[in-house]
Short mmCIF file of C-alpha atoms and ligand atoms in Angstrom, two decimals:
data_model
loop_
_atom_site.label_atom_id
_atom_site.label_comp_id
_atom_site.label_asym_id
_atom_site.label_seq_id
_atom_site.Cartn_x
_atom_site.Cartn_y
_atom_site.Cartn_z
CA UNK A 1 -72.54 -5.62 22.02
CA UNK A 2 -70.67 -3.80 18.85
CA UNK A 3 -71.17 -5.61 15.74
CA UNK A 4 -67.40 -5.90 14.83
CA UNK A 5 -67.21 -7.57 18.38
CA UNK A 6 -69.63 -9.90 17.45
CA UNK A 7 -68.72 -11.22 14.24
CA UNK A 8 -65.06 -11.23 15.38
CA UNK A 9 -66.03 -13.43 18.49
CA UNK A 10 -68.15 -15.77 15.71
CA UNK A 11 -64.81 -16.17 14.48
CA UNK A 12 -65.56 -14.11 10.70
CA UNK A 13 -62.07 -12.63 11.17
CA UNK A 14 -59.92 -10.30 13.21
CA UNK A 15 -61.44 -7.57 14.20
CA UNK A 16 -60.25 -5.44 11.51
CA UNK A 17 -60.97 -8.09 8.99
CA UNK A 18 -64.65 -7.92 10.06
CA UNK A 19 -65.00 -4.13 9.90
CA UNK A 20 -63.97 -4.50 6.32
CA UNK A 21 -66.42 -6.95 5.70
CA UNK A 22 -69.23 -4.81 7.66
CA UNK A 23 -67.36 -2.14 5.19
CA UNK A 24 -68.27 -3.62 2.22
CA UNK A 25 -72.04 -3.95 2.87
CA UNK A 26 -72.32 -8.29 3.45
CA UNK A 27 -73.89 -7.61 6.65
CA UNK A 28 -77.46 -7.50 7.11
CA UNK A 29 -79.47 -7.07 10.12
CA UNK A 30 -82.94 -8.30 10.09
CA UNK A 31 -82.75 -8.11 6.35
CA UNK A 32 -81.30 -4.64 5.99
CA UNK A 33 -77.55 -4.09 5.30
CA UNK A 34 -75.49 -2.79 8.15
CA UNK A 35 -72.29 -0.84 7.46
CA UNK A 36 -71.72 0.73 10.76
CA UNK A 37 -69.27 -1.27 12.90
CA UNK A 38 -70.20 0.41 15.81
CA UNK A 39 -74.24 -0.95 15.50
CA UNK A 40 -75.48 -2.24 18.70
CA UNK A 41 -76.22 -5.90 18.57
CA UNK A 42 -79.61 -6.78 20.45
CA UNK A 43 -80.76 -10.07 21.86
CA UNK A 44 -83.49 -10.84 19.11
CA UNK A 45 -80.91 -9.40 15.92
CA UNK A 46 -80.58 -11.48 13.03
CA UNK A 47 -77.30 -11.02 11.78
CA UNK A 48 -76.71 -12.68 8.17
CA UNK A 49 -73.35 -12.54 6.64
CA UNK A 50 -74.15 -12.49 3.14
CA UNK A 51 -76.52 -15.32 3.41
CA UNK A 52 -75.77 -17.47 5.93
CA UNK A 53 -76.94 -16.87 9.53
CA UNK A 54 -75.01 -15.74 12.37
CA UNK A 55 -75.64 -17.19 15.48
CA UNK A 56 -74.18 -15.99 18.79
CA UNK A 57 -72.43 -19.11 20.54
CA UNK A 58 -70.71 -18.12 23.97
CA UNK A 59 -67.57 -19.11 24.06
CA UNK A 60 -65.37 -20.11 27.02
CA UNK A 61 -61.59 -20.45 27.34
CA UNK A 62 -59.83 -21.87 30.10
CA UNK A 63 -56.06 -22.95 31.15
CA UNK A 64 -55.71 -25.52 33.22
CA UNK A 65 -53.24 -27.04 35.04
CA UNK A 66 -53.68 -30.77 34.72
CA UNK A 67 -52.81 -32.80 37.82
CA UNK A 68 -51.20 -36.48 37.29
CA UNK A 69 -53.83 -39.28 37.20
CA UNK A 70 -56.23 -37.20 35.12
CA UNK A 71 -57.51 -38.09 31.47
CA UNK A 72 -57.55 -35.39 28.71
CA UNK A 73 -61.49 -36.51 28.03
CA UNK A 74 -64.85 -35.29 28.74
CA UNK A 75 -66.12 -38.97 30.28
CA UNK A 76 -64.42 -42.05 31.16
CA UNK A 77 -65.58 -45.19 33.02
CA UNK A 78 -62.25 -45.62 34.82
CA UNK A 79 -60.22 -42.68 35.79
CA UNK A 80 -61.30 -38.62 36.46
CA UNK A 81 -61.24 -36.45 33.65
CA UNK A 82 -60.21 -32.96 33.09
CA UNK A 83 -63.62 -31.94 32.90
CA UNK A 84 -64.29 -32.82 36.18
CA UNK A 85 -62.17 -29.87 37.16
CA UNK A 86 -63.67 -26.76 35.45
CA UNK A 87 -66.89 -25.34 37.15
CA UNK A 88 -68.85 -24.60 33.67
CA UNK A 89 -72.75 -25.29 32.45
CA UNK A 90 -71.46 -25.67 29.25
CA UNK A 91 -71.62 -29.16 28.06
CA UNK A 92 -69.58 -28.31 24.50
CA UNK A 93 -66.31 -27.73 25.96
CA UNK A 94 -63.23 -29.93 25.35
CA UNK A 95 -59.84 -30.11 25.92
CA UNK A 96 -57.58 -28.87 23.28
CA UNK A 97 -55.24 -31.60 22.65
CA UNK A 98 -54.26 -34.35 24.82
CA UNK A 99 -51.74 -34.54 27.87
CA UNK A 100 -51.00 -38.20 29.08
CA UNK A 101 -52.52 -39.61 31.95
CA UNK A 102 -49.04 -39.22 34.30
CA UNK A 103 -48.46 -35.69 32.13
CA UNK A 104 -48.87 -32.42 34.42
CA UNK A 105 -49.24 -28.82 33.21
CA UNK A 106 -50.86 -26.53 31.04
CA UNK A 107 -53.65 -28.09 29.25
CA UNK A 108 -56.55 -25.47 27.42
CA UNK A 109 -60.15 -26.10 27.52
CA UNK A 110 -62.92 -24.52 25.30
CA UNK A 111 -65.91 -24.98 22.94
CA UNK A 112 -64.22 -23.08 20.37
CA UNK A 113 -64.60 -25.64 17.63
CA UNK A 114 -62.77 -23.51 15.09
CA UNK A 115 -59.76 -22.14 17.58
CA UNK A 116 -59.57 -26.25 18.58
CA UNK A 117 -58.91 -27.02 14.74
CA UNK A 118 -56.23 -24.32 14.36
CA UNK A 119 -54.08 -24.90 17.13
CA UNK A 120 -54.01 -28.85 16.78
CA UNK A 121 -53.34 -28.36 12.86
CA UNK A 122 -49.81 -29.28 11.65
CA UNK A 123 -49.71 -26.07 10.00
CA UNK A 124 -49.79 -24.09 12.70
CA UNK A 125 -46.62 -24.95 14.63
CA UNK A 126 -47.56 -23.95 18.08
CA UNK A 127 -44.76 -24.23 20.30
CA UNK A 128 -45.41 -26.74 23.21
CA UNK A 129 -42.77 -26.01 26.26
CA UNK A 130 -42.46 -29.57 28.58
CA UNK A 131 -40.05 -29.92 31.97
CA UNK A 132 -38.81 -33.43 31.77
CA UNK A 133 -37.60 -35.68 34.41
CA UNK A 134 -35.33 -38.59 33.42
CA UNK A 135 -34.07 -41.54 35.21
CA UNK A 136 -30.25 -41.38 33.70
CA UNK A 137 -27.94 -38.67 32.69
CA UNK A 138 -28.69 -36.92 29.62
CA UNK A 139 -26.16 -37.40 26.94
CA UNK A 140 -23.78 -34.35 26.28
CA UNK A 141 -25.18 -33.87 23.14
CA UNK A 142 -28.49 -33.79 23.56
CA UNK A 143 -29.06 -29.85 22.34
CA UNK A 144 -27.47 -30.87 19.21
CA UNK A 145 -29.21 -34.21 18.48
CA UNK A 146 -32.63 -32.85 19.54
CA UNK A 147 -31.76 -29.27 17.21
CA UNK A 148 -32.00 -31.98 13.97
CA UNK A 149 -35.29 -34.09 12.65
CA UNK A 150 -35.67 -37.06 14.69
CA UNK A 151 -36.91 -40.50 13.35
CA UNK A 152 -39.61 -41.90 15.81
CA UNK A 153 -40.49 -44.71 13.30
CA UNK A 154 -44.05 -43.50 12.38
CA UNK A 155 -42.95 -40.27 11.94
CA UNK A 156 -40.27 -37.69 11.80
CA UNK A 157 -40.36 -35.39 14.71
CA UNK A 158 -39.29 -31.66 13.64
CA UNK A 159 -36.22 -30.27 15.57
CA UNK A 160 -36.56 -29.41 18.86
CA UNK A 161 -35.03 -26.68 21.31
CA UNK A 162 -33.48 -28.72 24.22
CA UNK A 163 -32.40 -26.85 27.48
CA UNK A 164 -30.66 -28.66 29.88
CA UNK A 165 -30.77 -27.61 33.48
CA UNK A 166 -28.89 -30.58 35.11
CA UNK A 167 -27.95 -34.04 34.42
CA UNK A 168 -31.12 -35.65 34.57
CA UNK A 169 -33.89 -32.54 33.78
CA UNK A 170 -34.36 -30.24 30.80
CA UNK A 171 -36.90 -27.95 29.18
CA UNK A 172 -37.61 -29.38 25.62
CA UNK A 173 -39.93 -27.28 23.30
CA UNK A 174 -41.61 -28.55 20.39
CA UNK A 175 -43.97 -27.43 17.87
CA UNK A 176 -45.93 -31.21 17.18
CA UNK A 177 -47.83 -32.93 19.04
CA UNK A 178 -47.74 -36.67 18.22
CA UNK A 179 -48.98 -39.44 20.69
CA UNK A 180 -46.29 -39.63 23.92
CA UNK A 181 -43.87 -37.53 21.49
CA UNK A 182 -41.54 -36.18 24.31
CA UNK A 183 -41.23 -39.23 25.74
CA UNK A 184 -40.62 -41.09 22.92
CA UNK A 185 -37.55 -38.20 21.92
CA UNK A 186 -36.38 -38.86 24.91
CA UNK A 187 -36.08 -42.62 24.84
CA UNK A 188 -34.45 -42.20 21.46
CA UNK A 189 -31.34 -40.57 23.23
CA UNK A 190 -31.57 -43.64 25.88
CA UNK A 191 -33.57 -41.65 28.38
CA UNK A 192 -36.68 -42.74 30.22
CA UNK A 193 -39.09 -39.66 31.23
CA UNK A 194 -39.83 -40.29 34.59
CA UNK A 195 -41.69 -36.80 35.44
CA UNK A 196 -43.37 -34.47 32.36
CA UNK A 197 -45.04 -31.01 32.59
CA UNK A 198 -46.30 -28.87 30.17
CA UNK A 199 -44.97 -25.46 30.87
CA UNK A 200 -45.92 -22.95 27.80
CA UNK A 201 -48.40 -23.16 25.24
CA UNK A 202 -48.11 -20.43 22.67
CA UNK A 203 -48.24 -17.77 24.40
CA UNK A 204 -49.69 -18.71 27.78
CA UNK A 205 -48.02 -20.17 31.16
CA UNK A 206 -48.85 -21.77 34.40
CA UNK A 207 -47.80 -18.59 36.18
CA UNK A 208 -50.02 -18.16 39.33
CA UNK A 209 -51.61 -21.49 38.69
CA UNK A 210 -51.46 -24.34 41.28
CA UNK A 211 -51.74 -27.82 40.53
CA UNK A 212 -55.82 -28.50 39.61
CA UNK A 213 -56.39 -24.98 39.53
CA UNK A 214 -57.52 -22.99 36.34
CA UNK A 215 -58.29 -19.63 35.02
CA UNK A 216 -60.34 -17.87 31.90
CA UNK A 217 -57.88 -16.69 29.15
CA UNK A 218 -58.26 -13.11 28.79
CA UNK A 219 -59.10 -11.08 25.52
CA UNK A 220 -55.54 -10.41 24.73
CA UNK A 221 -54.65 -14.35 25.11
CA UNK A 222 -57.71 -15.46 23.29
CA UNK A 223 -56.91 -13.22 20.35
CA UNK A 224 -53.03 -14.14 20.42
CA UNK A 225 -54.16 -17.59 20.09
CA UNK A 226 -56.49 -16.93 17.19
CA UNK A 227 -53.50 -15.30 15.40
N1 URA B 1 -45.53 -35.98 24.92
C1 URA B 1 -45.72 -36.80 25.89
O1 URA B 1 -44.51 -38.22 25.74
N2 URA B 1 -46.58 -36.86 26.65
C2 URA B 1 -47.37 -36.05 26.79
O2 URA B 1 -48.21 -35.84 27.54
C3 URA B 1 -47.31 -34.91 26.23
C4 URA B 1 -46.37 -35.04 25.48
#
């Protein structure tokens, strides 16, 4: 593997940031400065950034179409957990964020702690789009209401994008991920959510992925998530 890819994979920066770091002679391989981004890293190489050893960890990134009934956890005494659906030898994979047990849809799973932190940070404003079905007619002015901040008691939800499908179903796109947020936002306008599915997460969607199935992310998808 090239040195710049190795360092970018280890989240030292984007490929171009890492190239600058290499050119500035801050990378040592086996005690010697290497300033060529295309240096081929070998298995036994010890790579240092300034004086910090960079260990290579193989990261895995999956998108799962979570079925109902599964908990977003690595283990649970009472219910099946989403990790049971992923066939990997790695023991450090975790769901990035949470969907309720009765919620279906797009869930990211990875062992990249930095990405996890980045995507869940309130500062990153990742757009999550949900398909929602409710028990009663959604008010005519729902779009206007959701387009403003909404007081949910313990926090103020940011404006959300509401797209009506019919009287009792819609899409809602939000940039936060508080506990039961979508259900609570609909409750606030008098509707109880009867079915909830996350359709999109930033650049990712569920195209071609049946419920209960998962796939690895492409390099392009991973770098888009990181930026
Ligand atoms: N909002 C909810 O209410 N539940 C989820 O699972 C996700 C978002």
